[in-house]
Amino acid sequence: VDPLLSHTAAKADVWLALRPGTDLALFLALHHVIIRERLYDADFLTSWTNAPFLVREDNGQFLDGAGAPYRVWDSKRGEPYPADPWFPSHVQPALTGSYTVNGVRCKPAWQLFAEMVEPCSPEWAQEVTWVPAEEIRSLARIYATTKPASTDWYNGLHRGSNGYYTAVALALLSVVTGNWDVPGGLSFE
């Protein structure tokens, strides 16, 4: 992903020449495709992220209670359960849905993320980035189904007014696909 056919881009199997400063739109569209086509790693999201943590609809905060810092919705038992990175086998944290806990409406953080990127279709991103929608879909599929896969960025990514959010959206591609902190994936060791 580079507006110019740089030395590195010339060696790539796939080169997307996007409009400068539109990386965030591209990354949101990649997430859109990965979620829509269920190319994400649900086991990784459930076990190693806050994706199943319930978020209160009234204030946007994580739901807590009963001595546990956060809660998930156990889809097997149909009730909240304390969030724990090592869930017992009888607990199946939900990633999607809408639930009521003690009168408070909640959704898993993953559901909220999916809702956030839903409008960010490849067609929407095509208008912003000048990259054809089908090329965006293709890249999303290649990245999400390649194991391991990694992302990397250099100076240009942080130069725009939305540099922080762009970097987060790019890093989340590794998380969503289960390529975080694995050999060959995005790792900080």
PDB file of C-alpha atoms in Angstrom:
ATOM      1  CA  VAL A   1       0.000   0.000   0.000  1.00  0.00           C
ATOM      2  CA  ASP A   2       1.820   3.044  -1.281  1.00  0.00           C
ATOM      3  CA  PRO A   3       0.752   6.019  -3.408  1.00  0.00           C
ATOM      4  CA  LEU A   4       4.009   5.731  -5.351  1.00  0.00           C
ATOM      5  CA  LEU A   5       5.600   2.751  -7.033  1.00  0.00           C
ATOM      6  CA  SER A   6       8.462   2.736  -4.560  1.00  0.00           C
ATOM      7  CA  HIS A   7      11.359   0.270  -4.600  1.00  0.00           C
ATOM      8  CA  THR A   8       9.477  -1.869  -2.063  1.00  0.00           C
ATOM      9  CA  ALA A   9       6.116  -1.600  -3.860  1.00  0.00           C
ATOM     10  CA  ALA A  10       7.780  -2.703  -7.111  1.00  0.00           C
ATOM     11  CA  LYS A  11       8.669  -6.023  -5.447  1.00  0.00           C
ATOM     12  CA  ALA A  12       5.172  -6.672  -4.059  1.00  0.00           C
ATOM     13  CA  ASP A  13       2.844  -9.369  -5.354  1.00  0.00           C
ATOM     14  CA  VAL A  14      -0.028  -6.907  -4.896  1.00  0.00           C
ATOM     15  CA  TRP A  15       0.390  -3.140  -4.974  1.00  0.00           C
ATOM     16  CA  LEU A  16      -2.451  -0.794  -4.069  1.00  0.00           C
ATOM     17  CA  ALA A  17      -1.728   2.780  -5.156  1.00  0.00           C
ATOM     18  CA  LEU A  18      -4.091   4.656  -2.890  1.00  0.00           C
ATOM     19  CA  ARG A  19      -4.697   8.390  -2.726  1.00  0.00           C
ATOM     20  CA  PRO A  20      -2.229   9.889  -0.213  1.00  0.00           C
ATOM     21  CA  GLY A  21      -3.646  10.241   3.300  1.00  0.00           C
ATOM     22  CA  THR A  22      -6.503   7.757   2.840  1.00  0.00           C
ATOM     23  CA  ASP A  23      -4.939   4.719   4.512  1.00  0.00           C
ATOM     24  CA  LEU A  24      -7.519   4.750   7.320  1.00  0.00           C
ATOM     25  CA  ALA A  25     -10.395   4.365   4.856  1.00  0.00           C
ATOM     26  CA  LEU A  26      -8.607   1.433   3.238  1.00  0.00           C
ATOM     27  CA  PHE A  27      -7.975  -0.308   6.570  1.00  0.00           C
ATOM     28  CA  LEU A  28     -11.587   0.182   7.710  1.00  0.00           C
ATOM     29  CA  ALA A  29     -12.773  -1.350   4.441  1.00  0.00           C
ATOM     30  CA  LEU A  30     -10.442  -4.319   4.962  1.00  0.00           C
ATOM     31  CA  HIS A  31     -12.012  -4.845   8.391  1.00  0.00           C
ATOM     32  CA  HIS A  32     -15.459  -4.557   6.801  1.00  0.00           C
ATOM     33  CA  VAL A  33     -14.689  -7.402   4.381  1.00  0.00           C
ATOM     34  CA  ILE A  34     -13.008  -9.570   7.022  1.00  0.00           C
ATOM     35  CA  ILE A  35     -16.018  -9.258   9.317  1.00  0.00           C
ATOM     36  CA  ARG A  36     -18.669  -9.592   6.595  1.00  0.00           C
ATOM     37  CA  GLU A  37     -17.008 -12.721   5.198  1.00  0.00           C
ATOM     38  CA  ARG A  38     -16.228 -14.140   8.660  1.00  0.00           C
ATOM     39  CA  LEU A  39     -12.510 -14.296   7.923  1.00  0.00           C
ATOM     40  CA  TYR A  40     -11.598 -13.226  11.461  1.00  0.00           C
ATOM     41  CA  ASP A  41     -10.115 -15.564  14.069  1.00  0.00           C
ATOM     42  CA  ALA A  42     -12.947 -15.928  16.604  1.00  0.00           C
ATOM     43  CA  ASP A  43     -10.906 -18.188  18.897  1.00  0.00           C
ATOM     44  CA  PHE A  44      -8.091 -15.642  19.120  1.00  0.00           C
ATOM     45  CA  LEU A  45     -10.533 -12.779  19.668  1.00  0.00           C
ATOM     46  CA  THR A  46     -12.335 -14.671  22.428  1.00  0.00           C
ATOM     47  CA  SER A  47      -9.213 -15.911  24.195  1.00  0.00           C
ATOM     48  CA  TRP A  48      -6.765 -13.026  23.877  1.00  0.00           C
ATOM     49  CA  THR A  49      -8.670  -9.760  23.423  1.00  0.00           C
ATOM     50  CA  ASN A  50     -11.442  -7.721  25.001  1.00  0.00           C
ATOM     51  CA  ALA A  51     -13.681  -8.438  21.985  1.00  0.00           C
ATOM     52  CA  PRO A  52     -16.207 -10.496  24.031  1.00  0.00           C
ATOM     53  CA  PHE A  53     -16.300  -8.024  26.955  1.00  0.00           C
ATOM     54  CA  LEU A  54     -19.745  -6.523  27.412  1.00  0.00           C
ATOM     55  CA  VAL A  55     -20.042  -2.778  26.851  1.00  0.00           C
ATOM     56  CA  ARG A  56     -22.906  -0.824  28.410  1.00  0.00           C
ATOM     57  CA  GLU A  57     -25.106   0.945  25.867  1.00  0.00           C
ATOM     58  CA  ASP A  58     -25.978   3.716  28.360  1.00  0.00           C
ATOM     59  CA  ASN A  59     -22.435   4.986  28.960  1.00  0.00           C
ATOM     60  CA  GLY A  60     -20.067   3.081  26.633  1.00  0.00           C
ATOM     61  CA  GLN A  61     -18.122   1.584  29.540  1.00  0.00           C
ATOM     62  CA  PHE A  62     -17.278  -2.075  30.077  1.00  0.00           C
ATOM     63  CA  LEU A  63     -19.821  -3.864  32.256  1.00  0.00           C
ATOM     64  CA  ASP A  64     -18.396  -4.913  35.604  1.00  0.00           C
ATOM     65  CA  GLY A  65     -19.796  -6.490  38.704  1.00  0.00           C
ATOM     66  CA  ALA A  66     -19.849  -9.343  41.207  1.00  0.00           C
ATOM     67  CA  GLY A  67     -16.170  -8.894  42.056  1.00  0.00           C
ATOM     68  CA  ALA A  68     -15.078  -9.394  38.430  1.00  0.00           C
ATOM     69  CA  PRO A  69     -13.611  -6.420  36.613  1.00  0.00           C
ATOM     70  CA  TYR A  70     -15.490  -7.189  33.393  1.00  0.00           C
ATOM     71  CA  ARG A  71     -18.171  -9.540  32.086  1.00  0.00           C
ATOM     72  CA  VAL A  72     -18.825 -11.557  28.939  1.00  0.00           C
ATOM     73  CA  TRP A  73     -22.056 -13.152  27.749  1.00  0.00           C
ATOM     74  CA  ASP A  74     -21.885 -16.949  28.031  1.00  0.00           C
ATOM     75  CA  SER A  75     -23.806 -18.083  24.958  1.00  0.00           C
ATOM     76  CA  LYS A  76     -24.003 -21.665  26.281  1.00  0.00           C
ATOM     77  CA  ARG A  77     -25.773 -20.749  29.517  1.00  0.00           C
ATOM     78  CA  GLY A  78     -27.412 -17.517  28.340  1.00  0.00           C
ATOM     79  CA  GLU A  79     -26.068 -15.390  31.181  1.00  0.00           C
ATOM     80  CA  PRO A  80     -23.164 -13.089  32.042  1.00  0.00           C
ATOM     81  CA  TYR A  81     -19.891 -14.592  33.233  1.00  0.00           C
ATOM     82  CA  PRO A  82     -16.718 -12.981  34.639  1.00  0.00           C
ATOM     83  CA  ALA A  83     -14.206 -12.208  31.897  1.00  0.00           C
ATOM     84  CA  ASP A  84     -11.158 -14.425  32.202  1.00  0.00           C
ATOM     85  CA  PRO A  85      -8.445 -15.112  29.626  1.00  0.00           C
ATOM     86  CA  TRP A  86      -8.651 -18.818  30.510  1.00  0.00           C
ATOM     87  CA  PHE A  87     -12.355 -19.527  30.301  1.00  0.00           C
ATOM     88  CA  PRO A  88     -13.447 -22.935  31.565  1.00  0.00           C
ATOM     89  CA  SER A  89     -14.555 -25.230  28.758  1.00  0.00           C
ATOM     90  CA  HIS A  90     -18.200 -24.823  29.774  1.00  0.00           C
ATOM     91  CA  VAL A  91     -18.093 -21.056  29.024  1.00  0.00           C
ATOM     92  CA  GLN A  92     -18.544 -19.858  25.452  1.00  0.00           C
ATOM     93  CA  PRO A  93     -18.163 -16.044  25.311  1.00  0.00           C
ATOM     94  CA  ALA A  94     -20.343 -14.418  22.653  1.00  0.00           C
ATOM     95  CA  LEU A  95     -18.746 -12.020  20.191  1.00  0.00           C
ATOM     96  CA  THR A  96     -22.026 -10.733  18.788  1.00  0.00           C
ATOM     97  CA  GLY A  97     -25.490  -9.904  19.991  1.00  0.00           C
ATOM     98  CA  SER A  98     -27.298  -7.590  22.365  1.00  0.00           C
ATOM     99  CA  TYR A  99     -28.052  -8.539  25.973  1.00  0.00           C
ATOM    100  CA  THR A 100     -29.615  -7.163  29.134  1.00  0.00           C
ATOM    101  CA  VAL A 101     -27.795  -7.636  32.430  1.00  0.00           C
ATOM    102  CA  ASN A 102     -29.530  -6.374  35.572  1.00  0.00           C
ATOM    103  CA  GLY A 103     -31.586  -3.979  33.455  1.00  0.00           C
ATOM    104  CA  VAL A 104     -28.568  -2.642  31.536  1.00  0.00           C
ATOM    105  CA  ARG A 105     -28.431  -3.148  27.761  1.00  0.00           C
ATOM    106  CA  CYS A 106     -25.018  -4.381  26.615  1.00  0.00           C
ATOM    107  CA  LYS A 107     -23.195  -5.594  23.520  1.00  0.00           C
ATOM    108  CA  PRO A 108     -19.827  -7.333  23.185  1.00  0.00           C
ATOM    109  CA  ALA A 109     -17.037  -4.972  22.124  1.00  0.00           C
ATOM    110  CA  TRP A 110     -16.663  -7.007  18.920  1.00  0.00           C
ATOM    111  CA  GLN A 111     -20.311  -6.338  18.019  1.00  0.00           C
ATOM    112  CA  LEU A 112     -19.707  -2.608  18.421  1.00  0.00           C
ATOM    113  CA  PHE A 113     -16.576  -2.773  16.267  1.00  0.00           C
ATOM    114  CA  ALA A 114     -18.480  -4.691  13.577  1.00  0.00           C
ATOM    115  CA  GLU A 115     -21.236  -2.061  13.655  1.00  0.00           C
ATOM    116  CA  MET A 116     -18.659   0.715  13.393  1.00  0.00           C
ATOM    117  CA  VAL A 117     -17.033  -0.672  10.230  1.00  0.00           C
ATOM    118  CA  GLU A 118     -20.293  -1.837   8.600  1.00  0.00           C
ATOM    119  CA  PRO A 119     -20.709   1.416   6.586  1.00  0.00           C
ATOM    120  CA  CYS A 120     -17.047   1.241   5.480  1.00  0.00           C
ATOM    121  CA  SER A 121     -17.603  -0.982   2.458  1.00  0.00           C
ATOM    122  CA  PRO A 122     -15.027  -1.388  -0.299  1.00  0.00           C
ATOM    123  CA  GLU A 123     -17.301   0.744  -2.509  1.00  0.00           C
ATOM    124  CA  TRP A 124     -17.230   3.523   0.080  1.00  0.00           C
ATOM    125  CA  ALA A 125     -13.440   3.219   0.347  1.00  0.00           C
ATOM    126  CA  GLN A 126     -13.046   3.218  -3.432  1.00  0.00           C
ATOM    127  CA  GLU A 127     -14.477   6.735  -3.564  1.00  0.00           C
ATOM    128  CA  VAL A 128     -12.094   7.906  -0.830  1.00  0.00           C
ATOM    129  CA  THR A 129      -8.911   5.994  -1.717  1.00  0.00           C
ATOM    130  CA  TRP A 130      -9.233   5.646  -5.516  1.00  0.00           C
ATOM    131  CA  VAL A 131      -8.486   1.915  -5.094  1.00  0.00           C
ATOM    132  CA  PRO A 132     -11.017  -0.304  -6.898  1.00  0.00           C
ATOM    133  CA  ALA A 133     -13.427  -2.050  -4.517  1.00  0.00           C
ATOM    134  CA  GLU A 134     -12.587  -5.503  -5.875  1.00  0.00           C
ATOM    135  CA  GLU A 135      -8.868  -4.938  -5.201  1.00  0.00           C
ATOM    136  CA  ILE A 136      -9.739  -4.022  -1.599  1.00  0.00           C
ATOM    137  CA  ARG A 137     -11.803  -7.206  -1.245  1.00  0.00           C
ATOM    138  CA  SER A 138      -9.002  -9.266  -2.739  1.00  0.00           C
ATOM    139  CA  LEU A 139      -6.397  -7.821  -0.365  1.00  0.00           C
ATOM    140  CA  ALA A 140      -8.654  -8.426   2.644  1.00  0.00           C
ATOM    141  CA  ARG A 141      -9.121 -12.058   1.641  1.00  0.00           C
ATOM    142  CA  ILE A 142      -5.416 -12.611   0.983  1.00  0.00           C
ATOM    143  CA  TYR A 143      -4.362 -11.026   4.266  1.00  0.00           C
ATOM    144  CA  ALA A 144      -7.010 -12.733   6.399  1.00  0.00           C
ATOM    145  CA  THR A 145      -6.331 -16.209   5.023  1.00  0.00           C
ATOM    146  CA  THR A 146      -2.528 -16.029   5.068  1.00  0.00           C
ATOM    147  CA  LYS A 147      -0.960 -17.541   8.190  1.00  0.00           C
ATOM    148  CA  PRO A 148       1.169 -16.058   9.502  1.00  0.00           C
ATOM    149  CA  ALA A 149       0.772 -12.530   8.180  1.00  0.00           C
ATOM    150  CA  SER A 150       2.163  -9.235   9.369  1.00  0.00           C
ATOM    151  CA  THR A 151       1.729  -5.524   8.818  1.00  0.00           C
ATOM    152  CA  ASP A 152       4.371  -2.837   8.912  1.00  0.00           C
ATOM    153  CA  TRP A 153       4.481   0.893   8.429  1.00  0.00           C
ATOM    154  CA  TYR A 154       6.950   3.705   8.082  1.00  0.00           C
ATOM    155  CA  ASN A 155       6.899   7.480   8.224  1.00  0.00           C
ATOM    156  CA  GLY A 156       3.981   8.242   5.922  1.00  0.00           C
ATOM    157  CA  LEU A 157       1.354   6.564   8.066  1.00  0.00           C
ATOM    158  CA  HIS A 158       1.792   8.993  10.967  1.00  0.00           C
ATOM    159  CA  ARG A 159       1.905  12.181   8.906  1.00  0.00           C
ATOM    160  CA  GLY A 160      -1.828  12.824   8.546  1.00  0.00           C
ATOM    161  CA  SER A 161      -4.311  14.291  10.995  1.00  0.00           C
ATOM    162  CA  ASN A 162      -5.712  10.821  11.671  1.00  0.00           C
ATOM    163  CA  GLY A 163      -2.344   9.062  12.065  1.00  0.00           C
ATOM    164  CA  TYR A 164      -3.151   7.543  15.462  1.00  0.00           C
ATOM    165  CA  TYR A 165      -6.421   5.989  14.291  1.00  0.00           C
ATOM    166  CA  THR A 166      -4.784   4.803  11.089  1.00  0.00           C
ATOM    167  CA  ALA A 167      -2.055   3.022  13.059  1.00  0.00           C
ATOM    168  CA  VAL A 168      -4.642   1.433  15.363  1.00  0.00           C
ATOM    169  CA  ALA A 169      -6.750   0.219  12.420  1.00  0.00           C
ATOM    170  CA  LEU A 170      -3.657  -1.275  10.781  1.00  0.00           C
ATOM    171  CA  ALA A 171      -2.457  -2.998  13.970  1.00  0.00           C
ATOM    172  CA  LEU A 172      -5.955  -4.383  14.563  1.00  0.00           C
ATOM    173  CA  LEU A 173      -5.752  -6.256  11.263  1.00  0.00           C
ATOM    174  CA  SER A 174      -3.164  -8.512  12.917  1.00  0.00           C
ATOM    175  CA  VAL A 175      -5.323  -8.920  16.008  1.00  0.00           C
ATOM    176  CA  VAL A 176      -8.564  -9.638  14.130  1.00  0.00           C
ATOM    177  CA  THR A 177      -6.903 -12.333  12.026  1.00  0.00           C
ATOM    178  CA  GLY A 178      -5.041 -13.965  14.936  1.00  0.00           C
ATOM    179  CA  ASN A 179      -1.641 -12.844  13.657  1.00  0.00           C
ATOM    180  CA  TRP A 180      -0.698 -10.922  16.794  1.00  0.00           C
ATOM    181  CA  ASP A 181       2.364 -12.013  18.782  1.00  0.00           C
ATOM    182  CA  VAL A 182       2.924 -15.188  16.796  1.00  0.00           C
ATOM    183  CA  PRO A 183       6.033 -16.189  14.851  1.00  0.00           C
ATOM    184  CA  GLY A 184       5.830 -14.439  11.469  1.00  0.00           C
ATOM    185  CA  GLY A 185       2.962 -12.220  12.631  1.00  0.00           C
ATOM    186  CA  LEU A 186       3.047  -8.787  14.209  1.00  0.00           C
ATOM    187  CA  SER A 187       5.305  -9.134  17.234  1.00  0.00           C
ATOM    188  CA  PHE A 188       7.213  -6.675  19.364  1.00  0.00           C
ATOM    189  CA  GLU A 189      10.021  -8.886  20.628  1.00  0.00           C
TER     190      GLU A 189
END
